[in-house]
Amino acid sequence: MKTIVTALALSVTFAAPLSASAQVSAEGTLNNFSYSLVDLLPNDGIAPSLSIVKPHNPSYPGTVAGAEINESGLRTTREASEDVTRALYSRDLDASVSVPQGTMVATVSGQHFQNLAFHTAASTTGSVGYKRSARARNVMLIEEFVLSPGTQINFFADASGSVATSLPRTNILRENSNFQASMRFDDTWSSAYPNASATFKLTAPLGNSNPDLPFSQSASERLSIMFQNTKSTSRNLKLWIGVSANAESVDTTLSTSPVPEPATYAMLIAGLALVAGAARRKRVG
């Protein structure tokens, strides 16, 4: 069951431009992994089991953590970390980016299935006339599972996340943030096996009814997927896990004409004087 907490708080007006402090963010975790086994054929003499073996032909790479920030007019800043050791559960990864435009963090920890933990966070600050997007993402493919014949397996994990936007009254700011955690059997079509995948998603609205109010929401959910091996032989399982956090801010405020500096006025007056002098000399000649 999903638990949701929503809060709307009144914005505070500061002397500094609000566009410089406006922030949109998304963050979440996926952890507390576990599984349970059910004997579908209690009279076959085979006890239900889930074995963990080293895969013969592992997909490359098995685990990826990545973070990136992108702003219009600037080069994308990104970082990635991959597990290429091929050792069982060697999956501690960390990818993070922190720049003035925003911060992204993506981590994977845990040397065993039960203590695996995913964390992603992305935030970006608003800026007049700019579009900024931040993304943090973790992806893992576990191919070490072998399920015994006549056995049903249920995988579980706890997902929790939060999203937030801030809509300052002095700017027309479009903001979006979302967090998503998914778990599925990679070699099973969800359309043919509806219990083979589960997704938790939390999305901030594109706009509030009152633009002077920021938006924040947090939620949690217990994810579960199920697979039944009804055959008389063992079945290799590929478990795919993905966690992502995305944040985007677009300020559509029209840029106002800047007030000229005193030096600009001086240059303008000097230029007009030169033009007037040239015209006077032309009349005299």
mmCIF file of N, CA, C and O in Angstrom, residues 143-210:
data_model
loop_
_atom_site.group_PDB
_atom_site.id
_atom_site.type_symbol
_atom_site.label_atom_id
_atom_site.label_comp_id
_atom_site.label_asym_id
_atom_site.label_seq_id
_atom_site.Cartn_x
_atom_site.Cartn_y
_atom_site.Cartn_z
ATOM 1 N N GLU A 143 21.993 -11.731 -12.407
ATOM 2 C CA GLU A 143 21.814 -12.965 -13.178
ATOM 3 C C GLU A 143 22.256 -14.214 -12.401
ATOM 4 O O GLU A 143 22.413 -15.276 -12.974
ATOM 5 N N GLU A 144 22.433 -14.060 -11.082
ATOM 6 C CA GLU A 144 22.962 -15.164 -10.286
ATOM 7 C C GLU A 144 21.893 -16.111 -9.736
ATOM 8 O O GLU A 144 22.212 -17.102 -9.097
ATOM 9 N N PHE A 145 20.625 -15.818 -9.942
ATOM 10 C CA PHE A 145 19.559 -16.591 -9.323
ATOM 11 C C PHE A 145 19.195 -17.832 -10.135
ATOM 12 O O PHE A 145 18.980 -17.749 -11.348
ATOM 13 N N VAL A 146 19.074 -18.977 -9.448
ATOM 14 C CA VAL A 146 18.592 -20.217 -10.058
ATOM 15 C C VAL A 146 17.485 -20.760 -9.162
ATOM 16 O O VAL A 146 17.711 -21.068 -7.987
ATOM 17 N N LEU A 147 16.277 -20.881 -9.729
ATOM 18 C CA LEU A 147 15.101 -21.302 -8.970
ATOM 19 C C LEU A 147 14.842 -22.790 -9.184
ATOM 20 O O LEU A 147 14.894 -23.296 -10.305
ATOM 21 N N SER A 148 14.551 -23.477 -8.098
ATOM 22 C CA SER A 148 14.310 -24.922 -8.161
ATOM 23 C C SER A 148 13.012 -25.242 -8.888
ATOM 24 O O SER A 148 12.130 -24.389 -9.015
ATOM 25 N N PRO A 149 12.856 -26.478 -9.392
ATOM 26 C CA PRO A 149 11.620 -26.868 -10.101
ATOM 27 C C PRO A 149 10.411 -26.813 -9.174
ATOM 28 O O PRO A 149 10.526 -27.000 -7.959
ATOM 29 N N GLY A 150 9.253 -26.544 -9.780
ATOM 30 C CA GLY A 150 8.006 -26.542 -9.013
ATOM 31 C C GLY A 150 7.995 -25.556 -7.875
ATOM 32 O O GLY A 150 7.447 -25.833 -6.799
ATOM 33 N N THR A 151 8.563 -24.381 -8.096
ATOM 34 C CA THR A 151 8.697 -23.396 -7.017
ATOM 35 C C THR A 151 8.216 -22.018 -7.463
ATOM 36 O O THR A 151 8.480 -21.593 -8.588
ATOM 37 N N GLN A 152 7.514 -21.369 -6.580
ATOM 38 C CA GLN A 152 7.108 -19.973 -6.788
ATOM 39 C C GLN A 152 7.983 -19.079 -5.928
ATOM 40 O O GLN A 152 8.230 -19.367 -4.760
ATOM 41 N N ILE A 153 8.451 -17.977 -6.519
ATOM 42 C CA ILE A 153 9.265 -17.028 -5.763
ATOM 43 C C ILE A 153 8.605 -15.656 -5.788
ATOM 44 O O ILE A 153 8.034 -15.235 -6.802
ATOM 45 N N ASN A 154 8.674 -14.983 -4.656
ATOM 46 C CA ASN A 154 8.177 -13.615 -4.520
ATOM 47 C C ASN A 154 9.335 -12.738 -4.045
ATOM 48 O O ASN A 154 9.907 -12.998 -2.973
ATOM 49 N N PHE A 155 9.682 -11.751 -4.842
ATOM 50 C CA PHE A 155 10.705 -10.781 -4.447
ATOM 51 C C PHE A 155 10.013 -9.542 -3.883
ATOM 52 O O PHE A 155 8.983 -9.088 -4.396
ATOM 53 N N PHE A 156 10.630 -8.933 -2.846
ATOM 54 C CA PHE A 156 10.076 -7.741 -2.197
ATOM 55 C C PHE A 156 11.164 -6.681 -2.055
ATOM 56 O O PHE A 156 12.346 -6.991 -1.953
ATOM 57 N N ALA A 157 10.728 -5.419 -2.029
ATOM 58 C CA ALA A 157 11.631 -4.300 -1.766
ATOM 59 C C ALA A 157 10.797 -3.104 -1.334
ATOM 60 O O ALA A 157 9.638 -2.959 -1.733
ATOM 61 N N ASP A 158 11.387 -2.248 -0.511
ATOM 62 C CA ASP A 158 10.709 -1.041 -0.036
ATOM 63 C C ASP A 158 11.195 0.170 -0.818
ATOM 64 O O ASP A 158 12.402 0.460 -0.849
ATOM 65 N N ALA A 159 10.259 0.885 -1.430
ATOM 66 C CA ALA A 159 10.570 2.104 -2.179
ATOM 67 C C ALA A 159 10.005 3.305 -1.430
ATOM 68 O O ALA A 159 8.886 3.258 -0.923
ATOM 69 N N SER A 160 10.769 4.359 -1.369
ATOM 70 C CA SER A 160 10.296 5.603 -0.773
ATOM 71 C C SER A 160 10.932 6.768 -1.506
ATOM 72 O O SER A 160 12.069 6.668 -1.992
ATOM 73 N N GLY A 161 10.207 7.873 -1.608
ATOM 74 C CA GLY A 161 10.734 9.008 -2.345
ATOM 75 C C GLY A 161 10.040 10.298 -1.982
ATOM 76 O O GLY A 161 9.023 10.317 -1.266
ATOM 77 N N SER A 162 10.588 11.392 -2.501
ATOM 78 C CA SER A 162 9.994 12.707 -2.300
ATOM 79 C C SER A 162 10.283 13.573 -3.519
ATOM 80 O O SER A 162 11.312 13.416 -4.176
ATOM 81 N N VAL A 163 9.359 14.472 -3.826
ATOM 82 C CA VAL A 163 9.532 15.427 -4.917
ATOM 83 C C VAL A 163 9.118 16.797 -4.414
ATOM 84 O O VAL A 163 8.259 16.913 -3.529
ATOM 85 N N ALA A 164 9.725 17.842 -4.963
ATOM 86 C CA ALA A 164 9.406 19.194 -4.519
ATOM 87 C C ALA A 164 9.646 20.181 -5.642
ATOM 88 O O ALA A 164 10.570 20.014 -6.453
ATOM 89 N N THR A 165 8.799 21.195 -5.700
ATOM 90 C CA THR A 165 8.975 22.301 -6.638
ATOM 91 C C THR A 165 8.756 23.602 -5.890
ATOM 92 O O THR A 165 8.162 23.635 -4.811
ATOM 93 N N SER A 166 9.227 24.699 -6.462
ATOM 94 C CA SER A 166 9.051 26.018 -5.865
ATOM 95 C C SER A 166 8.718 26.990 -6.984
ATOM 96 O O SER A 166 9.497 27.138 -7.930
ATOM 97 N N LEU A 167 7.568 27.630 -6.897
ATOM 98 C CA LEU A 167 7.115 28.533 -7.955
ATOM 99 C C LEU A 167 7.106 29.966 -7.439
ATOM 100 O O LEU A 167 6.139 30.422 -6.848
ATOM 101 N N PRO A 168 8.203 30.710 -7.620
ATOM 102 C CA PRO A 168 8.250 32.089 -7.133
ATOM 103 C C PRO A 168 7.286 32.989 -7.891
ATOM 104 O O PRO A 168 7.124 32.848 -9.096
ATOM 105 N N ARG A 169 6.664 33.907 -7.192
ATOM 106 C CA ARG A 169 5.637 34.749 -7.803
ATOM 107 C C ARG A 169 6.200 35.739 -8.818
ATOM 108 O O ARG A 169 5.461 36.276 -9.634
ATOM 109 N N THR A 170 7.534 36.011 -8.785
ATOM 110 C CA THR A 170 8.104 37.001 -9.699
ATOM 111 C C THR A 170 8.504 36.420 -11.039
ATOM 112 O O THR A 170 8.941 37.135 -11.913
ATOM 113 N N ASN A 171 8.378 35.128 -11.228
ATOM 114 C CA ASN A 171 8.797 34.499 -12.480
ATOM 115 C C ASN A 171 7.745 33.508 -12.958
ATOM 116 O O ASN A 171 6.999 32.938 -12.171
ATOM 117 N N ILE A 172 7.704 33.328 -14.263
ATOM 118 C CA ILE A 172 6.870 32.277 -14.848
ATOM 119 C C ILE A 172 7.762 31.050 -14.958
ATOM 120 O O ILE A 172 8.532 30.902 -15.905
ATOM 121 N N LEU A 173 7.669 30.175 -13.981
ATOM 122 C CA LEU A 173 8.596 29.067 -13.868
ATOM 123 C C LEU A 173 7.870 27.749 -14.069
ATOM 124 O O LEU A 173 6.915 27.440 -13.353
ATOM 125 N N ARG A 174 8.308 26.974 -15.047
ATOM 126 C CA ARG A 174 7.769 25.638 -15.254
ATOM 127 C C ARG A 174 8.735 24.638 -14.639
ATOM 128 O O ARG A 174 9.919 24.612 -14.986
ATOM 129 N N GLU A 175 8.220 23.828 -13.747
ATOM 130 C CA GLU A 175 9.076 22.884 -13.042
ATOM 131 C C GLU A 175 8.475 21.482 -13.083
ATOM 132 O O GLU A 175 7.257 21.312 -13.107
ATOM 133 N N ASN A 176 9.344 20.493 -13.070
ATOM 134 C CA ASN A 176 8.889 19.108 -13.054
ATOM 135 C C ASN A 176 9.916 18.272 -12.309
ATOM 136 O O ASN A 176 11.123 18.465 -12.468
ATOM 137 N N SER A 177 9.444 17.352 -11.481
ATOM 138 C CA SER A 177 10.357 16.439 -10.800
ATOM 139 C C SER A 177 9.655 15.109 -10.602
ATOM 140 O O SER A 177 8.437 15.057 -10.401
ATOM 141 N N ASN A 178 10.412 14.014 -10.683
ATOM 142 C CA ASN A 178 9.831 12.700 -10.470
ATOM 143 C C ASN A 178 10.885 11.721 -9.983
ATOM 144 O O ASN A 178 12.077 11.873 -10.267
ATOM 145 N N PHE A 179 10.415 10.746 -9.235
ATOM 146 C CA PHE A 179 11.255 9.652 -8.765
ATOM 147 C C PHE A 179 10.577 8.339 -9.141
ATOM 148 O O PHE A 179 9.354 8.212 -9.036
ATOM 149 N N GLN A 180 11.377 7.365 -9.591
ATOM 150 C CA GLN A 180 10.813 6.085 -9.989
ATOM 151 C C GLN A 180 11.740 4.949 -9.582
ATOM 152 O O GLN A 180 12.962 5.039 -9.722
ATOM 153 N N ALA A 181 11.136 3.885 -9.066
ATOM 154 C CA ALA A 181 11.867 2.662 -8.724
ATOM 155 C C ALA A 181 11.119 1.484 -9.330
ATOM 156 O O ALA A 181 9.894 1.379 -9.185
ATOM 157 N N SER A 182 11.850 0.616 -10.026
ATOM 158 C CA SER A 182 11.223 -0.515 -10.716
ATOM 159 C C SER A 182 11.999 -1.803 -10.438
ATOM 160 O O SER A 182 13.213 -1.782 -10.226
ATOM 161 N N MET A 183 11.265 -2.892 -10.490
ATOM 162 C CA MET A 183 11.855 -4.220 -10.316
ATOM 163 C C MET A 183 11.104 -5.178 -11.228
ATOM 164 O O MET A 183 9.873 -5.178 -11.254
ATOM 165 N N ARG A 184 11.834 -5.990 -11.989
ATOM 166 C CA ARG A 184 11.160 -6.904 -12.901
ATOM 167 C C ARG A 184 12.052 -8.099 -13.223
ATOM 168 O O ARG A 184 13.281 -8.046 -13.035
ATOM 169 N N PHE A 185 11.437 -9.166 -13.711
ATOM 170 C CA PHE A 185 12.181 -10.296 -14.262
ATOM 171 C C PHE A 185 12.515 -9.948 -15.697
ATOM 172 O O PHE A 185 11.613 -9.802 -16.530
ATOM 173 N N ASP A 186 13.792 -9.830 -16.000
ATOM 174 C CA ASP A 186 14.204 -9.258 -17.277
ATOM 175 C C ASP A 186 13.848 -10.140 -18.464
ATOM 176 O O ASP A 186 13.676 -9.644 -19.570
ATOM 177 N N ASP A 187 13.748 -11.438 -18.281
ATOM 178 C CA ASP A 187 13.483 -12.326 -19.413
ATOM 179 C C ASP A 187 12.023 -12.754 -19.490
ATOM 180 O O ASP A 187 11.690 -13.747 -20.125
ATOM 181 N N THR A 188 11.122 -12.022 -18.835
ATOM 182 C CA THR A 188 9.697 -12.352 -18.847
ATOM 183 C C THR A 188 8.903 -11.159 -19.338
ATOM 184 O O THR A 188 9.060 -10.048 -18.824
ATOM 185 N N TRP A 189 8.069 -11.371 -20.357
ATOM 186 C CA TRP A 189 7.227 -10.292 -20.869
ATOM 187 C C TRP A 189 6.133 -9.972 -19.864
ATOM 188 O O TRP A 189 5.385 -10.831 -19.453
ATOM 189 N N SER A 190 6.038 -8.707 -19.479
ATOM 190 C CA SER A 190 5.034 -8.313 -18.488
ATOM 191 C C SER A 190 3.617 -8.508 -19.008
ATOM 192 O O SER A 190 2.691 -8.763 -18.245
ATOM 193 N N SER A 191 3.442 -8.403 -20.339
ATOM 194 C CA SER A 191 2.107 -8.590 -20.893
ATOM 195 C C SER A 191 1.642 -10.037 -20.763
ATOM 196 O O SER A 191 0.451 -10.315 -20.604
ATOM 197 N N ALA A 192 2.598 -10.962 -20.840
ATOM 198 C CA ALA A 192 2.245 -12.379 -20.721
ATOM 199 C C ALA A 192 2.265 -12.846 -19.279
ATOM 200 O O ALA A 192 1.626 -13.837 -18.931
ATOM 201 N N TYR A 193 2.987 -12.125 -18.432
ATOM 202 C CA TYR A 193 3.091 -12.500 -17.026
ATOM 203 C C TYR A 193 2.951 -11.223 -16.197
ATOM 204 O O TYR A 193 3.928 -10.570 -15.856
ATOM 205 N N PRO A 194 1.732 -10.813 -15.870
ATOM 206 C CA PRO A 194 1.492 -9.494 -15.262
ATOM 207 C C PRO A 194 2.146 -9.294 -13.910
ATOM 208 O O PRO A 194 2.332 -8.156 -13.484
ATOM 209 N N ASN A 195 2.491 -10.362 -13.191
ATOM 210 C CA ASN A 195 3.111 -10.219 -11.878
ATOM 211 C C ASN A 195 4.630 -10.142 -11.946
ATOM 212 O O ASN A 195 5.305 -10.197 -10.920
ATOM 213 N N ALA A 196 5.184 -10.024 -13.144
ATOM 214 C CA ALA A 196 6.632 -10.072 -13.320
ATOM 215 C C ALA A 196 7.301 -8.720 -13.145
ATOM 216 O O ALA A 196 8.532 -8.634 -13.189
ATOM 217 N N SER A 197 6.550 -7.660 -12.947
ATOM 218 C CA SER A 197 7.162 -6.338 -12.787
ATOM 219 C C SER A 197 6.349 -5.509 -11.794
ATOM 220 O O SER A 197 5.151 -5.730 -11.598
ATOM 221 N N ALA A 198 7.035 -4.548 -11.172
ATOM 222 C CA ALA A 198 6.391 -3.631 -10.232
ATOM 223 C C ALA A 198 7.121 -2.302 -10.291
ATOM 224 O O ALA A 198 8.359 -2.267 -10.374
ATOM 225 N N THR A 199 6.374 -1.199 -10.238
ATOM 226 C CA THR A 199 6.962 0.127 -10.342
ATOM 227 C C THR A 199 6.333 1.067 -9.325
ATOM 228 O O THR A 199 5.113 1.070 -9.124
ATOM 229 N N PHE A 200 7.177 1.841 -8.685
ATOM 230 C CA PHE A 200 6.749 2.921 -7.790
ATOM 231 C C PHE A 200 7.151 4.235 -8.437
ATOM 232 O O PHE A 200 8.319 4.414 -8.807
ATOM 233 N N LYS A 201 6.201 5.152 -8.595
ATOM 234 C CA LYS A 201 6.503 6.426 -9.248
ATOM 235 C C LYS A 201 5.858 7.568 -8.495
ATOM 236 O O LYS A 201 4.698 7.487 -8.089
ATOM 237 N N LEU A 202 6.628 8.628 -8.332
ATOM 238 C CA LEU A 202 6.161 9.821 -7.638
ATOM 239 C C LEU A 202 6.482 11.017 -8.523
ATOM 240 O O LEU A 202 7.642 11.224 -8.907
ATOM 241 N N THR A 203 5.456 11.817 -8.868
ATOM 242 C CA THR A 203 5.632 12.921 -9.803
ATOM 243 C C THR A 203 5.027 14.191 -9.250
ATOM 244 O O THR A 203 3.881 14.191 -8.779
ATOM 245 N N ALA A 204 5.781 15.267 -9.295
ATOM 246 C CA ALA A 204 5.258 16.566 -8.900
ATOM 247 C C ALA A 204 4.434 17.138 -10.044
ATOM 248 O O ALA A 204 4.773 16.935 -11.208
ATOM 249 N N PRO A 205 3.353 17.835 -9.746
ATOM 250 C CA PRO A 205 2.539 18.403 -10.829
ATOM 251 C C PRO A 205 3.308 19.472 -11.576
ATOM 252 O O PRO A 205 4.226 20.099 -11.039
ATOM 253 N N LEU A 206 2.930 19.677 -12.833
ATOM 254 C CA LEU A 206 3.604 20.674 -13.652
ATOM 255 C C LEU A 206 3.314 22.091 -13.173
ATOM 256 O O LEU A 206 4.043 23.017 -13.476
ATOM 257 N N GLY A 207 2.235 22.274 -12.446
ATOM 258 C CA GLY A 207 1.902 23.587 -11.926
ATOM 259 C C GLY A 207 0.888 23.487 -10.815
ATOM 260 O O GLY A 207 0.133 22.521 -10.736
ATOM 261 N N ASN A 208 0.860 24.459 -9.933
ATOM 262 C CA ASN A 208 -0.098 24.483 -8.838
ATOM 263 C C ASN A 208 -1.228 25.452 -9.153
ATOM 264 O O ASN A 208 -1.083 26.362 -9.963
ATOM 265 N N SER A 209 -2.354 25.254 -8.488
ATOM 266 C CA SER A 209 -3.462 26.185 -8.663
ATOM 267 C C SER A 209 -3.093 27.568 -8.138
ATOM 268 O O SER A 209 -3.543 28.575 -8.647
ATOM 269 N N ASN A 210 -2.260 27.617 -7.114
ATOM 270 C CA ASN A 210 -1.771 28.879 -6.575
ATOM 271 C C ASN A 210 -0.275 28.976 -6.839
ATOM 272 O O ASN A 210 0.513 28.281 -6.201
#
